[in-house]
Coordinates of C-alpha atoms in Angstrom, one line a residue:
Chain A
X16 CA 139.2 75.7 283.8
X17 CA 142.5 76.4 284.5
X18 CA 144.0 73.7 282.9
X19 CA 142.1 74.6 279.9
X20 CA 143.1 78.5 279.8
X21 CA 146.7 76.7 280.2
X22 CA 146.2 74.7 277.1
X23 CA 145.4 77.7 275.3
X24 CA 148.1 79.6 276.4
X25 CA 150.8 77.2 275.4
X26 CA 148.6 76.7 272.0
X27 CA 149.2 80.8 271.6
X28 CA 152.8 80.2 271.9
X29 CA 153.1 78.0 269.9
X30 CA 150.6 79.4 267.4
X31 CA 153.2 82.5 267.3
X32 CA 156.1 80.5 266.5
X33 CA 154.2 78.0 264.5
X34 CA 156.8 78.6 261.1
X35 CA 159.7 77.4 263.5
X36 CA 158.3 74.3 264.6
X37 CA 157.1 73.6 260.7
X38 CA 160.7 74.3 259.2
X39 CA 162.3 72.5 262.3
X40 CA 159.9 69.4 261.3
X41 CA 160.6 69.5 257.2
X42 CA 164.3 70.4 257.0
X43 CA 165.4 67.5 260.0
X44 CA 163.0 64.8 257.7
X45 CA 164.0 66.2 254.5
X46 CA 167.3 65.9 255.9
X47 CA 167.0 62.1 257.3
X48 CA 165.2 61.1 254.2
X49 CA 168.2 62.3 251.6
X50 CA 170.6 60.7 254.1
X51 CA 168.5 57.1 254.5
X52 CA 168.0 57.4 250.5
X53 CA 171.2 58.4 249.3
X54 CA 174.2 58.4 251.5
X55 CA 174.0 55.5 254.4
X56 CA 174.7 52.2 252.2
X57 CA 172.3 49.7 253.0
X58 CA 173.2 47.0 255.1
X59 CA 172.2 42.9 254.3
X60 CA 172.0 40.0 256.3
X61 CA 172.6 37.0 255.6
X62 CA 171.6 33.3 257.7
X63 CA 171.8 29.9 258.0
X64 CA 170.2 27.7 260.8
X65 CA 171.5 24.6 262.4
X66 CA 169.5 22.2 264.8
X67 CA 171.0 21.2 267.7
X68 CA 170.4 17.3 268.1
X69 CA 172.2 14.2 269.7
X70 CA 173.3 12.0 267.2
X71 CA 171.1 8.2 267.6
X72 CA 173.3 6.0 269.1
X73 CA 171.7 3.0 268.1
X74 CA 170.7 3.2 265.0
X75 CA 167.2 2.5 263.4
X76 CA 165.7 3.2 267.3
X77 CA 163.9 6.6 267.2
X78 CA 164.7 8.3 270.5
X79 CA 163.1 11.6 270.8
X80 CA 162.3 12.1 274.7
X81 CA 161.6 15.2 276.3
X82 CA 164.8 14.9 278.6
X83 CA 167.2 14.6 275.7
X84 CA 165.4 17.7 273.8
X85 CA 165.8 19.6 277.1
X86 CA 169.6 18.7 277.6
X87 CA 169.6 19.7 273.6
X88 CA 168.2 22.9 274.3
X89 CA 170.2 23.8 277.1
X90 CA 173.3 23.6 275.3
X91 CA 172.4 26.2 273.1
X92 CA 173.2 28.3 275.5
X93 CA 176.7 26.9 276.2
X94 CA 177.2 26.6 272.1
X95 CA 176.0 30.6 271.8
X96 CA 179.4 31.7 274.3
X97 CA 181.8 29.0 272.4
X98 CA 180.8 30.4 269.1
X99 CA 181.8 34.0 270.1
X100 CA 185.2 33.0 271.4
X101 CA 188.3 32.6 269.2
X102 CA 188.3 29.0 268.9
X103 CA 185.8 29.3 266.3
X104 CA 186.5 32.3 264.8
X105 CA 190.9 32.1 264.6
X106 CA 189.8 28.9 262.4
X107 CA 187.5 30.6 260.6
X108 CA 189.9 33.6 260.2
X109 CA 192.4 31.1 259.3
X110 CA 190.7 29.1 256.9
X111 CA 189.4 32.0 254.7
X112 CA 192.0 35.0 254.4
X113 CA 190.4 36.3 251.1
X114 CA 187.8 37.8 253.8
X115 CA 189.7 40.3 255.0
X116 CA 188.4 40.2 258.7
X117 CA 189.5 40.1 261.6
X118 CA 188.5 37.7 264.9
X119 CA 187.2 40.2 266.5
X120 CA 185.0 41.8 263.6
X121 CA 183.4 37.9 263.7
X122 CA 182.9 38.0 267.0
X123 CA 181.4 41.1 267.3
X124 CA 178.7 41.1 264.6
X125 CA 177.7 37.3 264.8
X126 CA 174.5 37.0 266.3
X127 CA 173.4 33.5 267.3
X128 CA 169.5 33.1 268.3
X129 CA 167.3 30.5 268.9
X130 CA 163.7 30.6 269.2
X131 CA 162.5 29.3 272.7
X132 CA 161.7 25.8 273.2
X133 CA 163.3 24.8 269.8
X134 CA 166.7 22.8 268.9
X135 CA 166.5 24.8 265.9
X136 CA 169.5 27.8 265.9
X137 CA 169.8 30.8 263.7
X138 CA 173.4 32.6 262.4
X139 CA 173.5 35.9 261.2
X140 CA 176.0 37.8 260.1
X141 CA 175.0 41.6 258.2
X142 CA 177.5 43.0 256.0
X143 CA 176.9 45.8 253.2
X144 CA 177.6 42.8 250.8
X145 CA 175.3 40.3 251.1
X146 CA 177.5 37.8 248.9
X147 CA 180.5 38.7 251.3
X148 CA 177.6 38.1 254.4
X149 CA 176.3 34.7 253.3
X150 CA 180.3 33.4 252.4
X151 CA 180.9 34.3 256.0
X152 CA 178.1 32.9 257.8
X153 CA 178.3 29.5 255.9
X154 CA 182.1 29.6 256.8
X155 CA 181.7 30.2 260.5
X156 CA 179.0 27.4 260.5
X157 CA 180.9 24.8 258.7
X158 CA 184.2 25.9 261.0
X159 CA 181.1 25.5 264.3
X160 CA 179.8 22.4 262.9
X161 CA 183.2 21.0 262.8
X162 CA 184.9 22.2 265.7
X163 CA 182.1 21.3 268.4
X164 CA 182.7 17.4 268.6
X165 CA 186.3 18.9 269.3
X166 CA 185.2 20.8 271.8
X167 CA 181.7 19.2 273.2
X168 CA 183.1 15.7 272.6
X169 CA 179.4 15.2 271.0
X170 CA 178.5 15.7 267.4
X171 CA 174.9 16.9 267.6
X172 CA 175.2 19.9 265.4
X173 CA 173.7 19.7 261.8
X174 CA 173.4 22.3 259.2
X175 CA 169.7 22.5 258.0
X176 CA 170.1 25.5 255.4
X177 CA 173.1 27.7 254.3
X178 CA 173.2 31.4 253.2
X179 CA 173.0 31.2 249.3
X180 CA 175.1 33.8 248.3
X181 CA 173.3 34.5 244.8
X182 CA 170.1 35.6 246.5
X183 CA 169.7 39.4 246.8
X184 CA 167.4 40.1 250.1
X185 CA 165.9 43.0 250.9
X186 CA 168.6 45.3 252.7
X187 CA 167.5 45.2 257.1
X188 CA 168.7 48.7 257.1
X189 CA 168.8 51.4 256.7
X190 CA 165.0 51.6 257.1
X191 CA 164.2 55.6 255.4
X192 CA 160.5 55.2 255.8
X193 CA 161.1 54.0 259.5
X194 CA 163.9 56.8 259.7
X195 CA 161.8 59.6 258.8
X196 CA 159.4 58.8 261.0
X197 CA 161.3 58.6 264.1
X198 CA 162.7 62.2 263.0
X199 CA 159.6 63.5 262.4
X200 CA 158.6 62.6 266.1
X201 CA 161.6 63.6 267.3
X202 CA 162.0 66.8 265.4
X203 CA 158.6 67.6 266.3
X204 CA 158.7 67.3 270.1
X205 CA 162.6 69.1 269.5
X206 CA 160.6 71.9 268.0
X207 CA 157.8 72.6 270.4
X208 CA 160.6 72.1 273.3
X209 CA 162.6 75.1 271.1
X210 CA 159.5 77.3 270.8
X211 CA 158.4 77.1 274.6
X212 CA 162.0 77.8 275.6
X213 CA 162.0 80.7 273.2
X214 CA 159.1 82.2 274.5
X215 CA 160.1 81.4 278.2
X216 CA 163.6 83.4 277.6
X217 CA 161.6 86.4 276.1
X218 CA 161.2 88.8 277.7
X219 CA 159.8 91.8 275.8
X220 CA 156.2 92.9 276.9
X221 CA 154.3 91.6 274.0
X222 CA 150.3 92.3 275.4
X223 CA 148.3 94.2 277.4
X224 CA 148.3 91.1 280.0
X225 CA 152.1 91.7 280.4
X226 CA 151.6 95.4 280.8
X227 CA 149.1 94.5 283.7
X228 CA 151.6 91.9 285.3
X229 CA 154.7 92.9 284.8
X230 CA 154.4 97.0 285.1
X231 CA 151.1 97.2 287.0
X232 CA 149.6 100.0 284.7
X233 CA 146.3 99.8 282.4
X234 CA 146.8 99.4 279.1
X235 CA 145.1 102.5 276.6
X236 CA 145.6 101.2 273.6
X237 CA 146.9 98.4 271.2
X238 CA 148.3 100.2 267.9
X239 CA 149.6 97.9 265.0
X240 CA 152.7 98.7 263.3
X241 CA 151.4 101.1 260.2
X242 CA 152.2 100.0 257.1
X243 CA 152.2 101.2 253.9
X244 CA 149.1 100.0 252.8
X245 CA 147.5 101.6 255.6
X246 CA 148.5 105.2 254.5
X247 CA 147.6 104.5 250.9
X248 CA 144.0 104.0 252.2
X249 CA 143.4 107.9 251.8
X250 CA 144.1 108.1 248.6
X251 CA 142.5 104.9 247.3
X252 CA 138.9 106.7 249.0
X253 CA 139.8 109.8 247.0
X254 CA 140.1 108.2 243.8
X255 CA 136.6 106.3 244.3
X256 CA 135.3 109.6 245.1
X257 CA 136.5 111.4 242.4
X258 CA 135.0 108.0 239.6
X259 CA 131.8 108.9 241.0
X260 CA 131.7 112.3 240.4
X261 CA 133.1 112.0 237.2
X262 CA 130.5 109.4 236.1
X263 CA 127.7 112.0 237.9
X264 CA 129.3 114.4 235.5
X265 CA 128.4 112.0 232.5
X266 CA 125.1 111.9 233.3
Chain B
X19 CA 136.1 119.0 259.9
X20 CA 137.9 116.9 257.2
X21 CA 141.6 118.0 257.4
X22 CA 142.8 118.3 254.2
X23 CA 146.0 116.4 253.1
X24 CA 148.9 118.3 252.0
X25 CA 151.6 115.8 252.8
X26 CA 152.8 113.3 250.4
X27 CA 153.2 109.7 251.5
X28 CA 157.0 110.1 250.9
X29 CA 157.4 112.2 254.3
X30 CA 159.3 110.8 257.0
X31 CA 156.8 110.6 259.8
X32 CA 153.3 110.5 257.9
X33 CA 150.5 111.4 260.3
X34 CA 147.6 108.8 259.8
X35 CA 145.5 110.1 261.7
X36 CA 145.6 113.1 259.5
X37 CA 145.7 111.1 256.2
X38 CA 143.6 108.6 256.8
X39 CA 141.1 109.1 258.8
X40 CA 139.4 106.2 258.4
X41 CA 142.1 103.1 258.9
X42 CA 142.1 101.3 261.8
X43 CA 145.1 102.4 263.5
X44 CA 143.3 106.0 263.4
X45 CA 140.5 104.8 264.9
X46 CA 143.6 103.1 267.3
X47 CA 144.4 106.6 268.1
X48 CA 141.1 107.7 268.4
X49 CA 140.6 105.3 271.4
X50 CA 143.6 106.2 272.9
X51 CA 142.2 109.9 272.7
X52 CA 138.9 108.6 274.5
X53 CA 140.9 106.5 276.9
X54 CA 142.9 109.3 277.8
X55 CA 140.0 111.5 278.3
X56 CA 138.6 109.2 281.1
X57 CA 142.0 108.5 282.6
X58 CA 142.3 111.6 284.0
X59 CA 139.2 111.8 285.8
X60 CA 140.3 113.3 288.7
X61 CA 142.8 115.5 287.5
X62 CA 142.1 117.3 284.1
X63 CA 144.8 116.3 282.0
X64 CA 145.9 119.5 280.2
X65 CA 149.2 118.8 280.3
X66 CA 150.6 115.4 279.2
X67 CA 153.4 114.1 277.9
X68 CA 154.9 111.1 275.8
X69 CA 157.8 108.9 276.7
X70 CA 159.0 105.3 276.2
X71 CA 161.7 103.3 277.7
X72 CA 164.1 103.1 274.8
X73 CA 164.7 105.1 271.4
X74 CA 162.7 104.2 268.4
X75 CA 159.4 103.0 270.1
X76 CA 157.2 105.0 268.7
X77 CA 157.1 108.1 270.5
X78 CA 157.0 110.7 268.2
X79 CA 154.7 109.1 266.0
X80 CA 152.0 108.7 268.7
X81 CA 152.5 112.0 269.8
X82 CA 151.8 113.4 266.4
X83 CA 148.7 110.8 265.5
X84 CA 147.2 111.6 269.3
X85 CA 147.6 115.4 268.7
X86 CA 146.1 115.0 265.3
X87 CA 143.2 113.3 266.9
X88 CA 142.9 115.6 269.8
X89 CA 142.3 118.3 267.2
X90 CA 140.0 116.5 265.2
X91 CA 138.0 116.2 268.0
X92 CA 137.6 120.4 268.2
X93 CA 140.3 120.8 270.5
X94 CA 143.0 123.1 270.6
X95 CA 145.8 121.5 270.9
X96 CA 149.2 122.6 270.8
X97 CA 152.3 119.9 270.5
X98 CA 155.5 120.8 272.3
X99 CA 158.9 119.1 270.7
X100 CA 161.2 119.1 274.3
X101 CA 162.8 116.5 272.3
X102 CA 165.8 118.7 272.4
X103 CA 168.9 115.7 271.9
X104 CA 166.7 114.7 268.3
X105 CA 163.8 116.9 267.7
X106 CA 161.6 116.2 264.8
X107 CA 158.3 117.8 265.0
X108 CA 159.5 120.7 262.6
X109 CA 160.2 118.5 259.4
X110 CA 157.0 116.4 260.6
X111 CA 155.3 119.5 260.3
X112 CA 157.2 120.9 257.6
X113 CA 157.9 124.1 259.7
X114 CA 160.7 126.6 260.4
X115 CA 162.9 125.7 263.5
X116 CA 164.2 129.7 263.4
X117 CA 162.3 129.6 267.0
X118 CA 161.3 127.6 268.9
X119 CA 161.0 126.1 273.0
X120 CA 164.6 126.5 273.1
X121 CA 164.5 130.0 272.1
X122 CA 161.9 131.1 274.6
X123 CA 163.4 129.2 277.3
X124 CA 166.5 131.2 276.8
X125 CA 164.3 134.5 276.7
X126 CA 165.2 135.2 273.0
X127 CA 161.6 134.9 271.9
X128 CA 157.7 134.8 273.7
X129 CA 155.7 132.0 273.8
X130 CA 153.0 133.4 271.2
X131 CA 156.0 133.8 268.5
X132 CA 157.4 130.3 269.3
X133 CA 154.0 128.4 268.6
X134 CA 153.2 127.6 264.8
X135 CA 150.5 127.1 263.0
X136 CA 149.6 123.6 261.4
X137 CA 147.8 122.6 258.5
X138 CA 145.7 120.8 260.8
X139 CA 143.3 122.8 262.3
X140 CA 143.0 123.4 265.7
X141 CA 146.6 122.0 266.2
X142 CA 149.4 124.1 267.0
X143 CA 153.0 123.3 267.2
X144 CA 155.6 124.6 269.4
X145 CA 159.3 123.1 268.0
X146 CA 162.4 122.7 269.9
X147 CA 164.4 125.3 268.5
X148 CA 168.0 125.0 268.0
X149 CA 169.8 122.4 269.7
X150 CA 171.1 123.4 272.9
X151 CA 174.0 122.0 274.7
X152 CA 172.3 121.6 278.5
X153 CA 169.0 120.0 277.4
X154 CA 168.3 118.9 280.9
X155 CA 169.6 122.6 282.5
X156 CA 167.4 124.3 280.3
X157 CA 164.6 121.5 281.0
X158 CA 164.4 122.4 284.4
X159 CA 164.6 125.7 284.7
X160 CA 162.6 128.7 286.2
X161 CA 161.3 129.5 282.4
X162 CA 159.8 126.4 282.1
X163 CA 157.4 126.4 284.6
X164 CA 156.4 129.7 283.8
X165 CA 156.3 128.8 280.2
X166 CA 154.1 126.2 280.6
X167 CA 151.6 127.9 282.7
X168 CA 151.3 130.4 279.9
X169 CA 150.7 127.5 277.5
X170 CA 148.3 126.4 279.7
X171 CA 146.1 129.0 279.8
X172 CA 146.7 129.2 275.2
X173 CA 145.3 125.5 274.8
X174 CA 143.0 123.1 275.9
X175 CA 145.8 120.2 275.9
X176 CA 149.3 120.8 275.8
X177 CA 151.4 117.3 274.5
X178 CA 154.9 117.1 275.1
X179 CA 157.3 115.5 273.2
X180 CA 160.3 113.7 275.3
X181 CA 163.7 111.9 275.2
X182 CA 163.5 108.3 276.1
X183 CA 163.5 107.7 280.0
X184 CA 166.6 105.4 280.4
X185 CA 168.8 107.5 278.0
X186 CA 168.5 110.7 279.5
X187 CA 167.3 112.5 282.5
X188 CA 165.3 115.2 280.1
X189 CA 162.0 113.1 280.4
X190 CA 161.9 112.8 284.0
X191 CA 162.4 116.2 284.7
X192 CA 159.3 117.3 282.4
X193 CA 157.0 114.2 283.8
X194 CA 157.5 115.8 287.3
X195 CA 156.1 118.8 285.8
X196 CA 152.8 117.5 283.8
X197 CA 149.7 116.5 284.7
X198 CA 150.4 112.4 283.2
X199 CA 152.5 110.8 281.8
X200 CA 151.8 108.0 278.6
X201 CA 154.4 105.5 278.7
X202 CA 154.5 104.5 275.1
X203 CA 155.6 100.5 275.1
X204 CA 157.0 98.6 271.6
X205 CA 155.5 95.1 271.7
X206 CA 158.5 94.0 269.6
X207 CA 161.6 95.7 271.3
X208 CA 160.9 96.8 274.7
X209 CA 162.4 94.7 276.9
X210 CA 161.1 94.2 280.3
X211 CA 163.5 95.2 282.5
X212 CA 163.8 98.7 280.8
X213 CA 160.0 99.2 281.1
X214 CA 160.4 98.7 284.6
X215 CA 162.8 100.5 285.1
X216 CA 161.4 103.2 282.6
X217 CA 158.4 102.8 285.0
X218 CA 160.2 103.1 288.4
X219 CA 162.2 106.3 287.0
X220 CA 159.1 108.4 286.0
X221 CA 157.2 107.3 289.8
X222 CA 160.3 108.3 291.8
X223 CA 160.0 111.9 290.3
X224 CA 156.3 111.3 291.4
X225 CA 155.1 111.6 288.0
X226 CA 151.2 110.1 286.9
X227 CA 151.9 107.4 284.7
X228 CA 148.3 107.5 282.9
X229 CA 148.9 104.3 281.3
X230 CA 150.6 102.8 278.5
X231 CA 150.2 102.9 274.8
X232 CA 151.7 99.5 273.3
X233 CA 153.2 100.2 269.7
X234 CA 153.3 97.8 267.2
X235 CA 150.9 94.8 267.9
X236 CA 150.2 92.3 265.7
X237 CA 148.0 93.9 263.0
X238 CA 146.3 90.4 263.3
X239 CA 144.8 91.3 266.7
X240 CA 142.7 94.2 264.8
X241 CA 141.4 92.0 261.7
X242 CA 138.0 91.4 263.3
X243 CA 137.4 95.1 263.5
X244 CA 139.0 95.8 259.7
X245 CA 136.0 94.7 257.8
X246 CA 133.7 96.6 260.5
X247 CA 135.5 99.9 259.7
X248 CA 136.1 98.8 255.7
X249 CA 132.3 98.5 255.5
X250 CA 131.4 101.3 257.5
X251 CA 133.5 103.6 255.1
X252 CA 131.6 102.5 251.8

């Protein structure tokens, strides 16, 4: 029972400041929608995937055992560190200028995944251009594909499908829809948060329970404020009155 | 006993009570009148007096709607303005201030000469007078206590008229002298700290704190009653 008069207290609280927590929640998604919609320049990504296989030494002889994929997959790992180190990315740096970016720009947004318990490897790079994007990707795979019998003394990297740059994807972000959801979650539980606190830091004696708590004496009476309408009551009465008798008159 | 209404809407303090007999907040008063009645139970309250913590909480206009419903109820009342720093029952009433509780505190006039006539019947006021420069002197003095013995024998119910409690020491001194006192809280000002120590200042002069009126509640809490009283009327 207790629990439930609680309830209904904080519901009263919030009830009283209900207009806060409403404006709160529309102007901070109003807010994040204009910005995801108009302002924060949408972001593309562009891919290619390579598969990680040891060339056939003898050719004409299929050999696809579980050992070799497992040794295959394994390197993945070791390939995922040498592709974010500057012996990739100085080349790739190197070999295209007309980018305009920097080793460490490569290295940081170059995202490398591989779906578990496959050879197959995906390279992502986002950029707000997607044409710049896919240019770069396919760059730093040719510049991996090249460089890793260099470095692994083992060519087993081949390039299944490249970035093509005259495709126009679907931007990954800014999300707005996603955006002004999360706000109007977060704005929400920002609001009710304000309103308690609000309500916790006032301290006026707002109802006859406060009288009683605070100040121990009974409460007589509960006036409202007295408006105008309130006083024009009188005369509205008198005017009715005097319609009737007028129309008693007629008669 | 319909009072009739000479005052025009434009006046400063408008009396609903007297004007409109039939809103809500009258009927507000009304209950406040009752409750009063039974507060004081064991001791008749003949003498009682209106205060708040702070300025503009509603003081004066209770005062003046409880008087007005004190006299609507065949009682005669009379309404004392010791509101000596900002008195207001005179242009309220719409009456001279030539003299008033000043005056016969300083001897210059009886008590008889000082009261006034209302337009409401059975409701007399006394106002302050002119404004004197020891409020709180004249407050406390001899004359007082004799004047308001005199008074009490005059009226039925004798409501007084005070300064706020934390601004100046006027309202203290009177509590000590009347029967209760109505502590007259504004839901949306008063803060709680004053109406303690509002509270605690008018129990160390061993006043009776009868209860409290709270002044400006939501209007929404009286909606359920409206249509009640609206209906009622037709």
């Amino acid at each position: 029972m207790s629990i439930d008069l609680d309830l209904r207290h904080y519901l009263s609280i919030i009830r009283k400041r209900v207009w806060l927590l409403i404006a709160i929640v529309i102007l901070s998604t109003t807010v994040t929608g204009v910005v995801s919609y108009k302002y924060l320049q949408p972001v593309y990504q562009a891919y290619t995937k390579l598969i990680v296989n040891s060339a056939n030494d003898k050719p004409g002889m299929v050999q696809l055992d579980l050992n070799a994929i497992n040794t295959n997959i394994s390197l993945i790992n070791t390939y995922k560190e040498i592709i974010r180190t500057p012996a990739i990315m100085d080349k790739v740096v190197a070999q295209h200028p007309e980018f305009k970016v920097t080793t460490d720009e490569l290295m940081r947004n170059i995202n490398f995944t591989s779906v578990n318990g496959t050879q197959v490897v995906t390279l992502s790079y986002p950029s707000t251009n997607y044409k710049a994007a896919a240019r770069i990707v396919n760059a730093i795979s040719e510049v991996f594909q090249a460089q890793i019998p260099n470095i692994m003394k083992v060519d087993n990297v081949y390039l299944l499908h490249m970035a093509n740059e005259n495709k126009q994807p679907a931007p990954i972000k800014p999300n707005p829809k996603l955006n002004m959801a999360i706000m109007f979650v977060l704005s929400f539980m920002f609001g009710i948060g304000l309103v308690l606190l609000l309500d916790y830091f006032d301290d006026r004696i707002k109802s006859e329970a406060d009288v009683e708590r605070y100040l121990g004496l009974p409460t007589l009476v509960q006036i409202p404020s007295i408006r105008q309408v309130d006083l024009r009551g009188a005369q509205k009465t008198k005017t009715t009155a005097k319609a009737g008798e007028q129309s008693r008159a007629a008669n | 006993m319909q009072p009739t209404n000479q005052f025009s809407v434009s006046n400063t303090r408008p009396i609903i009570t007297d004007l409109n007999p039939l809103s809500p907040i009258s009927e507000a008063y009304r209950t406040l009148r009752t409750n009063l009645q039974y507060a004081g139970v064991d001791r008749s309250l003949q003498l009682l007096m209106v205060t708040s913590a702070s300025p503009r909480e509603g003081k004066t206009t209770t005062i003046n709607n409880l008087a007005a419903a004190y006299a609507q109820a065949d009682k005669s009342v009379l309404l004392i303005d010791a509101d000596l720093r900002k008195p207001t029952a005179h242009q309220t009433f719409q009456l001279s201030n030539r003299c008033g509780l000043t005056h016969v505190l300083a001897g210059n006039a009886s008590a008889r000469e000082a009261v006034k006539e209302t337009h409401i019947r059975n409701l007399s006021v006394m106002p302050s007078g002119s404004i004197p420069p020891n409020p709180s002197e004249l407050l406390a003095s001899r004359k007082m206590d004799l004047l308001l013995d005199e008074l009490r024998q005059m009226f039925d119910l004798v409501l007084i008229d005070t300064p706020p409690v934390l601004a100046v020491s006027d309202a203290q001194i009177m509590a000590s002298r009347c029967d209760g006192v109505l502590l007259v809280i504004n839901a949306k000002s008063v803060k709680r700290q004053h109406a303690l120590k509002a509270r605690d200042a008018l129990h160390f002069v061993q006043a009776k704190i009868v209860g409290v009126a709270m002044n400006q509640t939501a209007a929404s809490e009286l909606n359920g009653y409206y249509s009640y009283m609206q209906a009622s009327a037709e």
